[in-house]
Amino acid sequence: MAFLRDLPSVVMGLADGALLPEELTTEQLVYGQSARNATGPGPLEWCIARTTEKDRCCFIEWCELAGLTVSADGSPYFAPVTHFVSHAWHANFPRLVATLELYAGGKDGDDGAHPDVPAEKAAWFLDIFSINQHVPPWLETPPRGYDEVLKPPIAVCGRTVLVLQPWENPVSFTRAWCLFEIMTTLEEGATLDVALSLAERGRFVQTLTEDFDEIMNNISNIDARKATATVLEDRDAIFKLIELGKGFGALNDSIMSAIRAWLVEAADVALAGVKGSYGAVSIEVAQLLHPIGMLYDDQGRYEKSLEAYGSALGLYRKLLGEEHPSTAMTVNNMANVYSSQGRYDLALEAYGSALEVQIKTLGEGHPNVALTLGGMANVYGCQGRHEEALEAYQRVLEVLHKTLGEEHPDTASTLNNMGIVYAGQGRHEEALEVQSKALEVQSKALGEEHPKTAATLVGLANVKSSQGCHDVALEMYGRALEVQIKVLGEAHTDAASTYGGMANVYAAQGRHEEALEAYERVMEVQHKALGYEHPSTASTLNNMAMVYGNQGRHDVALEMYGRALKAYSKALGEEHPEFAGTLFNMAGAYDHDERHHEALEMYGRALEVQRKALGEAHTDTATTLYNMGDVYERQERYTEAAASFDYAGDVYANVYGDEHDETLDARERASTMIDRLE
């Protein structure tokens, strides 16, 4: 730190007492003006570029030539580097120095330094001092590549300090150099630390609690393709290295994951500080626990999320009472987590409790009421309670029409969700109608190249696929995929989901090899972005297993189903409908292999979960019983077969109607079994 602390005095000695202006940017320190090619005087008479112009060397070399290597107390200015600093040149330089000093000085028991380097011995690699600004390495003869210049110090340091200004929407995420440095750090397996100034730390809690949605939106919108650099050639060269390396999509996902992980750690540290300042039993603690719960939920760490929400709920109940909007919103968020876990009864109970308080304290037309109703509708849809889901979504629409209007993206999202319910009922034309309206609103409000617009187009493609309109579905998937690759990158999970939809169509068309190839692309993205034990990864394994089964490769199918079950068990637990779905498919593979005893065992396990999670009257429960009837028939157990088909027929009649093909088929099969008994 000695060199950075003494820099103003070094500058003063060189430029007749000039001081560093408070709002000086790093770029101005280097070039004396706001931009490298700008004309006219800058904020400083002195700058690095002019000072080193005669010797055409980097600033460290110039200081050594000038004998400026030791501070007044004998501390050396230069030493082998321990920390690589990633910072934006457009950001404030005095604030950068203060941030690094604060970071090196320690934070809540962590000295911020390399594990083997005490904080006072930390030595920073700062490009403005270490790299020749007149003849950068990539313009030398022979030239050195950008990666050849930056990779070695990043690898040697083993720790990159990313300075965020401002922390919730930092300039660094819009600069090609910074993103490239982050990519190199991750590729080299180095530690990525985030450093905030004292002012940024002071704003952290307030910003996190008041602007959480905007912060998460900023993180989700990180896009290396949109990054800029002062010199166009630099940006183009960096983009080429990104394409040859992780790729834009994978880089974006890696940065988002790293920042989300840092946010959780920083919020936990901030929580300890808030408890120290306001006491463990305080509104301030409850308000911070709320976004912490949301962060854990965003990462799929559901138990940690519930733990944070539960602590917040206890504080709100004690300090504000049961019938306060903040108490109700916390209960609502806990319900969201229960829903993600497949604990639908608990979710509905929590939603109902929150809704009662919200209507009483805020009124039926409040946006929070719409939010809770939307959560309830989603659970009803998952349980197959389609009419209740549609009724809840209709109430959501009434609120949104009054508060946001019919042309708002949130209104469109609700229409899209209604379309999913209609599709689940087999009411495909109604699904297409509302989802087409959603697409129209989103295209107008957000543009045709927005991820939400593309997601609705995928929903329409799913309906067309269900109708057997495979060519139309593939065309829609293709249009959506084009947008997703352009905006999000090919390695984004949204693009992977669209590839998955296309794979489903290929499988339905009997194009098994194309389906497996598409699923492999999906798996590649999911492994990198989500990990091996994520529900989406498990779903893809399940779908691949179905294709192998259709090819008659039952041993491979069973092995894939086993991997899917393991992932679902880890991520969602063994009482989740998705776990039951894979048990169901596994049973089918055993049945095709004429292993009827094992098939019935798997169907029985699936049925037990479905009855508990979805209810007796859900179509998935009915379909499991129907398939068990198939196996019973092959075993000539006609009484059990008849009972299974009859039960399935009653459920289908209740959901689809008496004249639906599935209802008629199940009842005919039941009648045939009874005839055989006679």
XYZ file of C-alpha atoms in Angstrom:
678
model
C 0.000 0.000 0.000
C 2.981 2.335 0.471
C 3.159 3.289 -3.198
C -0.576 3.973 -3.504
C -0.620 6.004 -0.285
C 2.386 8.067 -1.432
C 1.187 8.529 -4.993
C -0.197 12.057 -4.395
C 3.112 13.185 -2.926
C 4.973 11.576 -5.808
C 2.706 13.480 -8.169
C 3.181 16.688 -6.192
C 6.940 16.337 -6.439
C 6.676 15.985 -10.180
C 4.105 18.626 -10.941
C 4.581 21.639 -8.695
C 2.256 20.619 -5.898
C -0.608 19.269 -7.997
C -3.157 17.211 -6.057
C -5.262 14.316 -7.239
C -8.779 15.694 -7.832
C -11.422 13.984 -5.739
C -13.405 12.816 -8.796
C -10.382 11.766 -10.853
C -10.950 8.645 -12.951
C -8.248 6.074 -13.545
C -8.255 6.895 -17.249
C -7.640 10.558 -16.475
C -4.713 9.599 -14.244
C -3.201 7.706 -17.149
C -3.919 10.148 -19.970
C -4.707 13.447 -18.255
C -8.108 13.671 -19.868
C -11.391 11.805 -19.979
C -10.512 9.695 -22.980
C -7.389 8.406 -24.631
C -8.030 10.308 -27.863
C -9.621 13.400 -26.309
C -8.236 16.854 -27.004
C -7.812 19.815 -24.715
C -6.575 20.023 -21.130
C -7.473 17.339 -18.615
C -8.008 17.592 -14.847
C -4.271 17.119 -14.244
C -1.231 18.799 -15.729
C 0.569 15.559 -14.887
C -0.359 12.081 -16.109
C 1.316 8.716 -16.440
C 1.385 8.752 -20.229
C 3.110 12.146 -20.510
C 5.533 11.415 -17.675
C 6.698 8.128 -19.216
C 6.578 9.300 -22.845
C 10.309 10.040 -23.162
C 11.400 6.629 -21.850
C 8.371 4.844 -23.378
C 8.161 2.453 -20.459
C 5.652 1.461 -17.813
C 5.283 3.720 -14.759
C 6.969 1.269 -12.390
C 10.044 1.201 -14.626
C 10.010 5.008 -14.796
C 9.830 5.243 -10.987
C 12.812 2.893 -10.698
C 14.789 5.000 -13.191
C 13.851 8.109 -11.187
C 14.850 6.486 -7.908
C 11.303 6.530 -6.532
C 11.261 3.060 -4.990
C 11.031 3.521 -1.200
C 8.681 5.483 1.048
C 9.840 7.873 3.764
C 9.551 5.128 6.394
C 11.659 2.770 4.299
C 8.784 0.638 3.012
C 9.470 -0.559 -0.549
C 7.064 0.605 -3.215
C 7.425 -2.518 -5.354
C 7.458 -6.232 -4.485
C 6.378 -9.546 -6.041
C 2.637 -9.286 -6.618
C 0.145 -11.115 -4.384
C -3.175 -9.643 -5.584
C -4.367 -8.938 -9.117
C -6.704 -5.923 -9.150
C -9.572 -5.871 -11.642
C -11.011 -2.376 -11.959
C -12.697 -0.164 -14.529
C -10.684 2.758 -15.899
C -13.839 4.879 -16.068
C -14.302 4.543 -12.285
C -12.993 6.820 -9.535
C -9.258 6.375 -8.806
C -8.997 7.874 -5.267
C -11.931 5.636 -4.299
C -10.086 2.653 -5.787
C -7.068 3.366 -3.573
C -9.260 3.773 -0.481
C -11.080 0.524 -1.298
C -7.856 -1.460 -1.602
C -6.550 0.025 1.647
C -9.785 -0.951 3.402
C -9.635 -4.447 1.876
C -6.012 -4.955 2.929
C -6.698 -3.572 6.382
C -9.055 -6.426 7.190
C -12.782 -6.998 7.345
C -14.560 -8.828 10.122
C -11.693 -11.113 10.973
C -10.606 -11.692 7.362
C -7.494 -9.737 6.487
C -8.413 -9.883 2.812
C -4.914 -10.984 1.833
C -3.545 -14.113 0.225
C -3.565 -16.911 2.859
C 0.238 -16.964 2.901
C 0.671 -13.181 2.748
C -0.051 -10.843 5.696
C -2.191 -7.842 4.768
C 0.645 -5.381 5.290
C 2.722 -7.347 2.772
C 0.088 -7.347 0.042
C 1.410 -6.159 -3.333
C -1.079 -5.201 -6.033
C -0.854 -5.832 -9.763
C -2.418 -2.691 -11.250
C -2.317 -2.545 -15.027
C -1.929 1.241 -15.196
C 1.434 1.003 -13.441
C 2.633 -2.412 -14.631
C 1.876 -2.280 -18.368
C 3.618 0.014 -20.856
C 0.939 2.425 -22.058
C 3.005 3.528 -25.080
C 3.921 0.161 -26.529
C 1.632 -2.398 -24.881
C 2.819 -6.025 -25.099
C 0.381 -6.895 -27.878
C 2.056 -4.206 -30.062
C 5.598 -5.339 -29.321
C 7.754 -7.122 -31.893
C 7.012 -9.986 -31.721
C 3.650 -9.251 -30.106
C 2.439 -10.961 -26.942
C -1.216 -11.927 -26.690
C -3.611 -10.403 -24.166
C -3.809 -13.728 -22.378
C -0.020 -14.009 -22.289
C 0.151 -10.655 -20.494
C -2.658 -11.082 -17.957
C -2.787 -14.820 -17.309
C 0.673 -15.104 -15.637
C 0.099 -12.433 -12.940
C -3.414 -13.739 -12.250
C -2.048 -17.271 -11.887
C 0.904 -16.156 -9.736
C -1.288 -14.080 -7.424
C -3.931 -16.761 -7.079
C -6.355 -14.062 -5.977
C -8.134 -11.389 -7.994
C -9.683 -8.413 -6.230
C -12.690 -7.137 -8.153
C -13.454 -3.536 -7.187
C -17.139 -2.688 -7.672
C -18.234 0.942 -8.162
C -21.191 1.209 -7.557
C -21.625 -2.276 -6.142
C -25.209 -2.913 -7.296
C -24.559 -1.931 -10.948
C -20.788 -1.704 -11.369
C -18.983 -0.189 -14.331
C -16.724 -3.284 -14.351
C -19.487 -5.443 -15.808
C -19.672 -3.230 -18.895
C -15.915 -3.209 -19.613
C -14.380 -5.907 -21.808
C -11.049 -5.868 -19.961
C -12.669 -6.510 -16.563
C -14.813 -9.356 -17.856
C -11.774 -10.921 -19.505
C -9.870 -10.688 -16.212
C -12.747 -12.360 -14.371
C -12.854 -15.122 -16.998
C -9.104 -15.704 -16.682
C -9.386 -15.792 -12.885
C -12.087 -18.461 -13.035
C -10.237 -20.491 -15.682
C -7.020 -20.408 -13.645
C -8.845 -21.561 -10.526
C -7.822 -18.396 -8.682
C -9.927 -16.903 -5.883
C -12.234 -14.038 -6.878
C -12.716 -11.510 -4.074
C -14.998 -8.497 -4.209
C -13.898 -5.232 -2.588
C -16.183 -2.329 -1.680
C -15.297 1.167 -0.564
C -16.388 2.388 2.857
C -19.241 4.329 1.254
C -20.327 1.280 -0.768
C -20.256 -0.885 2.357
C -22.404 1.709 4.083
C -24.959 1.545 1.260
C -24.871 -2.244 0.944
C -27.603 -3.115 3.439
C -29.938 -0.312 2.387
C -29.553 -1.081 -1.310
C -29.966 -4.822 -0.817
C -33.160 -4.413 1.216
C -34.743 -1.651 -0.886
C -33.675 -2.516 -4.447
C -33.327 -6.306 -4.405
C -35.260 -6.927 -7.630
C -33.254 -4.303 -9.515
C -29.971 -5.766 -8.236
C -30.914 -9.289 -9.326
C -32.054 -7.904 -12.675
C -28.691 -6.166 -13.122
C -26.873 -9.421 -12.369
C -29.104 -11.383 -14.740
C -28.440 -8.850 -17.498
C -24.645 -9.200 -17.377
C -23.667 -9.764 -21.005
C -20.041 -9.842 -22.092
C -21.138 -9.306 -25.709
C -22.284 -5.788 -24.796
C -19.037 -4.857 -23.050
C -17.007 -1.951 -24.393
C -13.370 -0.921 -24.471
C -11.764 2.453 -25.189
C -9.850 0.939 -28.100
C -12.011 -1.036 -30.529
C -9.119 -3.340 -31.434
C -8.751 -4.302 -27.744
C -12.418 -5.232 -27.515
C -12.296 -7.312 -30.711
C -9.188 -9.190 -29.541
C -10.710 -9.863 -26.116
C -13.969 -11.053 -27.702
C -12.002 -13.501 -29.833
C -10.254 -14.898 -26.737
C -13.617 -15.271 -24.979
C -15.030 -17.150 -27.963
C -11.993 -19.447 -28.027
C -12.230 -19.959 -24.265
C -15.406 -20.336 -22.202
C -17.636 -18.622 -24.741
C -19.894 -15.660 -23.991
C -22.774 -17.637 -22.532
C -20.604 -19.679 -20.176
C -18.683 -16.550 -19.159
C -21.904 -14.695 -18.378
C -23.187 -17.628 -16.314
C -19.866 -17.952 -14.448
C -19.823 -14.261 -13.556
C -23.458 -14.331 -12.440
C -22.817 -17.388 -10.253
C -19.695 -15.833 -8.724
C -21.480 -12.557 -7.936
C -24.503 -14.358 -6.479
C -22.205 -16.419 -4.255
C -20.411 -13.257 -3.139
C -23.735 -11.546 -2.424
C -24.728 -14.309 0.006
C -21.373 -14.138 1.796
C -21.437 -10.336 1.941
C -25.031 -10.313 3.200
C -24.146 -12.770 5.986
C -21.224 -10.556 7.030
C -23.476 -7.485 6.891
C -26.056 -9.293 9.037
C -23.523 -9.682 11.836
C -22.804 -5.958 11.607
C -26.490 -5.024 11.702
C -27.024 -7.233 14.750
C -24.121 -5.496 16.437
C -25.498 -2.051 15.624
C -29.216 -2.545 16.237
C -29.448 -5.689 18.348
C -30.411 -9.210 17.342
C -34.111 -8.448 17.912
C -34.695 -5.521 15.588
C -36.600 -4.585 12.446
C -33.284 -3.871 10.716
C -32.190 -7.486 11.195
C -35.533 -8.789 9.913
C -35.355 -6.535 6.853
C -31.918 -7.879 5.937
C -32.872 -11.512 6.585
C -35.584 -11.128 3.956
C -33.256 -10.591 0.938
C -30.861 -13.184 2.370
C -33.693 -15.689 2.134
C -34.332 -14.592 -1.445
C -30.651 -15.013 -2.329
C -30.599 -18.570 -0.988
C -33.844 -19.314 -2.839
C -32.300 -17.977 -6.064
C -29.405 -20.427 -5.609
C -31.725 -23.378 -4.932
C -30.480 -23.635 -1.328
C -34.004 -24.057 -0.019
C -33.341 -25.094 3.572
C -31.019 -22.128 4.099
C -33.671 -19.901 2.529
C -36.343 -21.198 4.892
C -33.982 -20.730 7.818
C -33.479 -17.049 6.936
C -37.186 -16.458 6.289
C -38.090 -18.266 9.501
C -35.810 -16.002 11.519
C -37.259 -12.923 9.825
C -40.798 -14.175 10.438
C -40.116 -14.655 14.145
C -38.843 -11.087 14.414
C -41.736 -9.588 12.437
C -44.285 -11.457 14.532
C -42.646 -10.265 17.734
C -42.101 -6.658 16.672
C -44.990 -5.966 14.256
C -47.546 -8.668 14.950
C -49.205 -11.390 12.883
C -51.357 -9.010 10.844
C -48.681 -6.829 9.289
C -47.871 -6.723 5.526
C -44.185 -7.500 6.191
C -45.150 -10.582 8.177
C -47.479 -11.686 5.388
C -44.866 -11.136 2.659
C -42.368 -13.272 4.553
C -44.941 -16.061 4.844
C -45.604 -15.675 1.102
C -41.907 -16.083 0.318
C -41.696 -19.178 2.496
C -44.621 -20.557 0.490
C -42.625 -19.953 -2.701
C -39.832 -22.111 -1.313
C -42.253 -24.859 -0.230
C -43.640 -24.826 -3.780
C -40.141 -25.208 -5.257
C -39.589 -28.171 -2.942
C -42.846 -29.795 -4.050
C -44.339 -29.428 -0.565
C -47.603 -28.210 -2.030
C -49.897 -28.592 0.976
C -47.523 -26.535 3.117
C -47.226 -23.973 0.327
C -50.993 -23.536 0.009
C -51.394 -23.251 3.766
C -48.748 -20.510 3.868
C -50.168 -18.696 0.838
C -53.626 -18.780 2.391
C -52.329 -17.338 5.656
C -50.469 -14.541 3.824
C -53.444 -13.776 1.587
C -55.823 -13.379 4.510
C -53.555 -10.784 6.144
C -52.860 -8.963 2.872
C -56.529 -8.584 1.981
C -57.298 -7.366 5.500
C -54.435 -4.848 5.702
C -53.876 -3.824 2.060
C -57.127 -4.575 0.245
C -57.931 -7.016 -2.561
C -56.561 -4.720 -5.252
C -53.012 -4.522 -3.908
C -50.102 -5.924 -5.989
C -48.987 -8.089 -3.035
C -52.361 -9.831 -3.175
C -51.791 -10.552 -6.875
C -48.332 -11.929 -6.078
C -49.707 -14.369 -3.504
C -52.619 -15.415 -5.716
C -50.140 -16.102 -8.514
C -48.158 -18.394 -6.223
C -51.320 -20.256 -5.241
C -52.315 -20.612 -8.887
C -48.928 -22.125 -9.707
C -49.344 -24.733 -6.953
C -52.875 -25.569 -8.068
C -51.519 -26.108 -11.581
C -48.772 -28.417 -10.286
C -51.391 -30.395 -8.367
C -53.606 -30.724 -11.430
C -56.311 -28.570 -9.832
C -56.689 -26.702 -13.086
C -59.966 -24.891 -12.512
C -58.773 -23.522 -9.175
C -55.535 -22.432 -10.862
C -57.415 -20.604 -13.604
C -59.716 -18.951 -11.066
C -56.705 -17.681 -9.099
C -54.965 -16.434 -12.250
C -58.155 -14.621 -13.242
C -58.125 -12.800 -9.901
C -54.466 -11.910 -10.516
C -55.379 -10.461 -13.908
C -58.120 -8.318 -12.378
C -55.604 -6.757 -9.984
C -52.940 -6.295 -12.652
C -55.382 -4.723 -15.119
C -56.255 -2.088 -12.519
C -52.738 -1.439 -11.209
C -50.493 -1.994 -14.222
C -52.772 -2.179 -17.250
C -53.451 -4.824 -19.881
C -50.283 -4.061 -21.851
C -47.811 -4.594 -18.992
C -45.238 -7.442 -19.146
C -46.433 -8.800 -15.761
C -49.935 -9.084 -17.193
C -48.479 -10.957 -20.145
C -46.631 -13.344 -17.816
C -49.908 -14.197 -16.086
C -51.557 -14.881 -19.445
C -48.664 -17.146 -20.334
C -49.108 -19.047 -17.063
C -52.805 -19.462 -17.775
C -51.840 -20.914 -21.135
C -49.716 -23.534 -19.411
C -52.745 -24.567 -17.313
C -54.989 -24.764 -20.378
C -52.367 -26.928 -22.088
C -52.297 -29.206 -19.040
C -56.042 -29.668 -19.457
C -55.655 -30.465 -23.119
C -57.441 -27.192 -23.987
C -54.852 -26.354 -26.592
C -56.774 -23.715 -28.539
C -57.422 -21.676 -25.398
C -53.764 -22.071 -24.438
C -52.685 -20.750 -27.831
C -55.114 -17.826 -27.569
C -53.856 -16.489 -24.231
C -50.200 -17.196 -24.952
C -50.478 -15.451 -28.317
C -51.924 -12.438 -26.499
C -49.021 -12.626 -24.023
C -46.542 -12.733 -26.907
C -48.185 -9.703 -28.513
C -47.952 -7.681 -25.278
C -44.340 -8.686 -24.605
C -43.261 -7.974 -28.174
C -44.745 -4.503 -27.895
C -43.553 -3.709 -24.361
C -40.190 -5.470 -24.322
C -39.335 -6.054 -27.963
C -39.124 -9.253 -29.980
C -35.531 -9.872 -28.897
C -36.212 -9.934 -25.165
C -35.693 -13.163 -23.160
C -39.261 -13.048 -21.745
C -40.688 -12.732 -25.256
C -38.606 -15.712 -26.338
C -39.796 -17.692 -23.280
C -43.441 -17.145 -24.241
C -42.652 -18.249 -27.788
C -41.211 -21.435 -26.281
C -44.502 -21.886 -24.378
C -46.422 -21.643 -27.655
C -44.050 -24.164 -29.216
C -44.697 -26.546 -26.312
C -48.436 -26.375 -27.017
C -47.912 -26.993 -30.729
C -45.710 -29.949 -29.834
C -48.489 -31.350 -27.603
C -50.899 -30.997 -30.527
C -48.566 -33.036 -32.703
C -47.755 -30.007 -34.892
C -44.091 -30.896 -34.787
C -42.834 -28.862 -37.738
C -44.573 -25.715 -36.469
C -43.190 -26.346 -32.982
C -39.657 -26.720 -34.316
C -39.972 -23.481 -36.266
C -41.097 -21.642 -33.104
C -38.332 -23.195 -31.028
C -35.875 -22.094 -33.694
C -37.082 -18.489 -33.574
C -36.889 -18.417 -29.790
C -33.455 -20.027 -29.807
C -32.131 -17.433 -32.239
C -33.119 -14.666 -29.799
C -31.764 -16.500 -26.768
C -28.391 -17.197 -28.377
C -28.108 -13.583 -29.522
C -29.156 -12.023 -26.200
C -28.124 -14.615 -23.607
C -25.622 -16.859 -25.354
C -25.751 -20.485 -26.434
C -24.533 -21.631 -23.026
C -27.431 -19.982 -21.148
C -29.929 -22.210 -19.379
C -32.866 -20.629 -21.269
C -31.274 -21.681 -24.554
C -30.665 -25.129 -23.093
C -34.369 -25.426 -22.206
C -35.294 -24.565 -25.783
C -32.889 -27.201 -27.095
C -34.657 -29.556 -24.694
C -38.017 -28.710 -26.237
C -36.615 -29.401 -29.699
C -35.207 -32.705 -28.440
C -38.672 -33.658 -27.152
C -40.088 -33.055 -30.640
C -37.351 -35.119 -32.276
C -38.102 -37.930 -29.819
C -41.827 -37.749 -30.609
C -40.979 -37.967 -34.336
C -38.844 -41.025 -33.749
C -35.676 -39.094 -34.655
C -33.866 -40.678 -31.718
C -30.274 -39.826 -32.599
C -31.118 -36.162 -33.197
C -33.004 -36.126 -29.910
C -30.032 -37.578 -28.023
C -27.647 -35.127 -29.702
C -29.855 -32.193 -28.639
C -30.159 -33.550 -25.091
C -26.362 -33.846 -24.915
C -26.086 -30.138 -25.737
C -28.580 -29.401 -22.979
C -26.617 -31.543 -20.513
C -23.362 -29.782 -21.352
C -24.856 -26.402 -20.449
C -26.629 -27.692 -17.344
C -23.526 -29.410 -15.968
C -21.529 -26.190 -16.229
C -24.228 -23.756 -15.136
C -26.272 -25.790 -12.655
C -24.246 -28.823 -11.643
C -24.930 -32.553 -11.749
C -27.509 -32.580 -8.955
C -29.880 -29.859 -10.160
C -33.542 -30.651 -10.961
C -33.145 -29.432 -14.560
C -30.161 -31.739 -15.074
C -32.187 -34.605 -13.615
C -35.048 -33.824 -15.988
C -32.736 -34.039 -18.997
C -31.335 -37.380 -17.780
C -34.914 -38.610 -17.451
C -35.765 -37.501 -20.999
C -32.635 -39.114 -22.436
C -33.517 -42.341 -20.646
C -36.940 -42.316 -22.323
C -35.286 -42.078 -25.754
C -32.948 -44.969 -24.942
C -35.992 -46.943 -23.821
C -37.779 -46.211 -27.107
C -34.686 -47.519 -28.903
C -34.976 -50.743 -26.917
C -31.768 -49.963 -24.996
C -33.391 -50.650 -21.643
C -30.191 -51.231 -19.671
C -28.887 -47.798 -20.661
C -32.307 -46.297 -19.928
C -32.394 -47.790 -16.434
C -28.892 -46.508 -15.696
C -29.929 -42.981 -16.780
C -33.120 -43.154 -14.709
C -31.019 -44.148 -11.709
C -28.820 -41.076 -12.161
C -31.918 -38.888 -12.494
C -33.405 -40.323 -9.293
C -30.179 -39.641 -7.427
C -30.158 -36.013 -8.605
C -33.843 -35.470 -7.783
C -33.399 -37.059 -4.367
C -30.533 -34.724 -3.564
C -32.126 -31.557 -4.960
C -35.839 -31.990 -4.195
C -36.226 -34.967 -1.909
C -37.996 -38.270 -2.514
C -41.521 -36.934 -1.985
C -41.466 -34.563 -4.953
C -43.634 -35.174 -8.054
C -40.558 -35.080 -10.314
C -39.014 -37.924 -8.325
C -42.271 -39.840 -8.753
C -42.251 -39.118 -12.497
C -38.853 -40.755 -12.901
C -39.976 -43.766 -10.825
C -42.952 -44.007 -13.206
C -40.690 -43.978 -16.267
C -38.315 -46.471 -14.688
C -41.270 -48.781 -14.113
C -42.102 -48.526 -17.809
C -38.563 -49.577 -18.717
C -38.844 -52.624 -16.443
C -42.220 -53.448 -17.975
C -40.856 -53.303 -21.532
C -38.066 -55.612 -20.387
C -40.799 -57.952 -19.057
C -39.575 -57.494 -15.483
C -43.128 -57.126 -14.221
C -42.476 -57.530 -10.506
C -39.906 -54.698 -10.555
C -42.238 -52.608 -12.712
C -45.066 -52.874 -10.181
C -42.683 -52.073 -7.351
C -41.614 -48.840 -9.084
C -45.195 -47.916 -10.011
C -46.171 -48.497 -6.387
C -43.449 -46.165 -5.123
C -44.455 -43.530 -7.679
C -48.121 -43.861 -6.699
C -47.339 -43.378 -3.032
C -45.526 -40.104 -3.730
C -48.165 -38.870 -6.179
C -51.037 -39.506 -3.782
C -49.226 -37.579 -1.089
C -47.922 -34.705 -3.217
C -50.610 -34.360 -5.893
C -53.679 -36.043 -4.470
C -55.897 -38.967 -5.446
C -57.673 -36.987 -8.177
C -54.595 -35.904 -10.154
C -54.159 -37.192 -13.710
C -50.595 -38.312 -12.958
C -51.912 -40.493 -10.134
C -54.546 -41.878 -12.493
C -52.011 -42.618 -15.239
C -49.805 -44.549 -12.815
C -52.811 -46.668 -11.814
C -53.694 -47.137 -15.509
C -50.193 -48.440 -16.262
C -50.328 -50.709 -13.237
C -53.542 -52.071 -14.766
C -51.536 -52.896 -17.910
C -49.046 -54.926 -15.889
C -51.806 -56.656 -13.884
C -53.475 -57.632 -17.145
C -50.287 -59.240 -18.464
C -50.051 -61.143 -15.180
C -53.728 -62.163 -15.590
C -54.604 -60.400 -12.333
C -57.868 -59.134 -13.821
C -59.551 -57.967 -10.605
C -56.700 -55.625 -9.775
C -56.475 -54.531 -13.409
C -60.188 -53.671 -13.529
C -59.973 -51.637 -10.321
C -56.956 -49.712 -11.649
C -58.556 -48.913 -15.017
C -61.857 -47.972 -13.386
C -60.194 -45.552 -10.961
C -58.193 -43.949 -13.779
C -61.368 -43.555 -15.835
C -63.136 -41.710 -13.013
C -60.239 -39.271 -12.610
C -59.994 -38.664 -16.359
C -63.756 -38.055 -16.544
C -63.544 -35.512 -13.738
C -60.639 -33.652 -15.362
C -61.217 -34.097 -19.120
C -64.896 -35.003 -19.358
C -66.863 -38.200 -20.053
C -66.273 -38.118 -23.805
C -62.520 -37.587 -23.733
C -60.455 -40.288 -25.455
C -58.518 -41.153 -22.288
C -61.740 -41.468 -20.263
C -63.371 -43.726 -22.838
C -60.252 -45.877 -23.192
C -59.828 -46.423 -19.432
C -63.479 -47.370 -18.992
C -63.379 -49.746 -21.950
C -60.276 -51.433 -20.509
C -62.028 -51.787 -17.127
C -65.046 -53.361 -18.818
C -62.826 -55.812 -20.708
C -61.164 -56.930 -17.456
C -64.570 -57.521 -15.857
C -65.638 -59.554 -18.895
C -62.551 -61.751 -18.506
C -63.437 -62.423 -14.881
C -66.778 -63.780 -16.004
